[in-house]
Amino acid sequence: MHLGKINEDVFNKVIYPHLGERRKEVVVGPQHGVDTGAIDLQDGRVLVVKTDPVFIVPQFGFKKAAWFAVHILASDVMTSGIPPEYAVIDLNLPPRIKDEEFEEMWIGIHEALKEIGVMVVGGHTGVYEGTDYPMVGGFTMFGIGEKERLGMPSKVKVGDSVIMTKGPAIEATGLLTNLYPEYFKQRLSNEIFNEAYNMYWKMSCWKDGLIASRIGIHMMHDATEGGVFGALTEVARASSKGMRIYEERFFINRAVREVTKLVNIDPWISISEGTMIIVTDKGEEVRNTLIREGIEAEIIGEIVDQSGEVTMVKKDGSRVKIEHPLEDPFWRAFFDLASKT
């Protein structure tokens, strides 16, 4: 076992074969590279569900940290094409949390949930020895929607467009500049620093997914650990479809470019909550609507065959196979900066 999410081999060997009683109404079960489960309600609707850790970083301020904890999960649920509506939360809090910190955190959770139309319907809250930040419990969201709107790997078809929103390393940039602001203030212009620091509020793809789902999607996946290239390879593997992407269509925010260059990490394989990969047969309409709503988006490729692989056409016309990253370089940068500041 290694730090972070378990790899595909461990998932397939240990978890997938042992899921309890198999039930026929489960139309999307646990699968590596797929963010949500889905249950057929037998009335033309499905229930989608997703669980994540409650991720709270006190250095951000408890209210600000709570916003991100909500949007990490809401973004995952939204990849299904069906928005979250209900939540249950388990808070296992460290003894050092103060009453006013807990109140600030909970109000932050409440306000973030209210903005996206989600209600807490149950949970558990306690303070326990042996717990600590940033992982302080578990968080589950549910959504109910029309089955025909559900995105899943089996719907991906040859000819579908592949869209990327916002560009790479959104989360890496937002987290590093918010965790170590003085380090970056001393090395970036004020304009670039402020742009990078405020990237924090782009670390959600709930809105991206909501817009795309109203038009029509076949599958969506957010670019978390492993970044954009990791997300693309996970979509290809999960759908058993081959993908061709074009380097000349890539785009990257200028602040992301400066921050990732400064800490010497590859933005295309760095953690990027906030970036959504959208597979759809309505590519131009989805892209144009996202842009009208203020979200950068581009059709970076298409589904081409049944290979389950991703091929990138470089600017010079040569082709290279994109492999899933062995590790996300964000964590190396995170620990390097922790030792310097």
XYZ file of N, CA and C in Angstrom, residues 168-169 224-230 265-272 322-330:
78
model
N -5.102 22.570 -17.043
C -4.493 21.669 -16.064
C -4.087 22.354 -14.763
N -3.848 21.520 -13.746
C -3.193 21.911 -12.481
C -3.900 23.048 -11.752
N -8.595 14.779 -10.868
C -8.001 14.875 -9.535
C -6.565 14.328 -9.571
N -6.210 13.380 -8.715
C -4.821 12.898 -8.696
C -4.430 12.311 -10.046
N -3.266 12.717 -10.534
C -2.834 12.325 -11.870
C -3.180 13.343 -12.927
N -3.951 14.363 -12.555
C -4.219 15.485 -13.430
C -4.995 15.147 -14.689
N -4.830 15.980 -15.695
C -5.571 15.831 -16.953
C -5.212 14.524 -17.641
N -3.923 14.205 -17.746
C -3.536 12.968 -18.418
C -4.037 11.743 -17.650
N -4.006 11.814 -16.338
C -4.556 10.714 -15.544
C -6.040 10.530 -15.798
N 7.064 21.167 -11.598
C 6.176 20.017 -11.771
C 5.479 20.114 -13.127
N 5.128 18.969 -13.687
C 4.434 18.897 -14.964
C 2.948 19.195 -14.723
N 2.419 20.289 -15.258
C 1.019 20.630 -14.971
C 0.027 19.595 -15.488
N 0.383 18.854 -16.544
C -0.566 17.942 -17.172
C -0.772 16.661 -16.383
N 0.077 16.392 -15.401
C -0.125 15.209 -14.562
C -0.280 15.598 -13.087
N -0.543 16.889 -12.848
C -0.692 17.390 -11.482
C -2.166 17.545 -11.116
N -2.478 17.319 -9.864
C -3.841 17.306 -9.333
C -4.611 18.548 -9.775
N -5.861 18.344 -10.221
C -6.574 19.467 -10.832
C -8.083 19.391 -10.617
N -0.218 8.195 -24.328
C -0.270 8.793 -22.998
C -0.505 7.683 -21.972
N 0.403 7.563 -21.027
C 0.280 6.577 -19.959
C -0.253 7.241 -18.705
N -0.904 6.452 -17.855
C -1.352 6.997 -16.570
C -0.133 7.309 -15.710
N -0.074 8.498 -15.094
C 1.091 8.864 -14.270
C 1.297 7.872 -13.120
N 2.556 7.544 -12.858
C 2.865 6.657 -11.737
C 2.664 7.364 -10.408
N 2.889 8.678 -10.394
C 2.653 9.473 -9.191
C 2.305 10.888 -9.604
N 1.637 11.571 -8.704
C 1.274 12.966 -8.940
C 2.381 13.848 -8.356
N 3.038 14.689 -9.176
C 4.169 15.490 -8.677
C 3.771 16.575 -7.683
N 2.474 16.831 -7.548
C 2.025 17.827 -6.568
C 2.555 17.509 -5.181
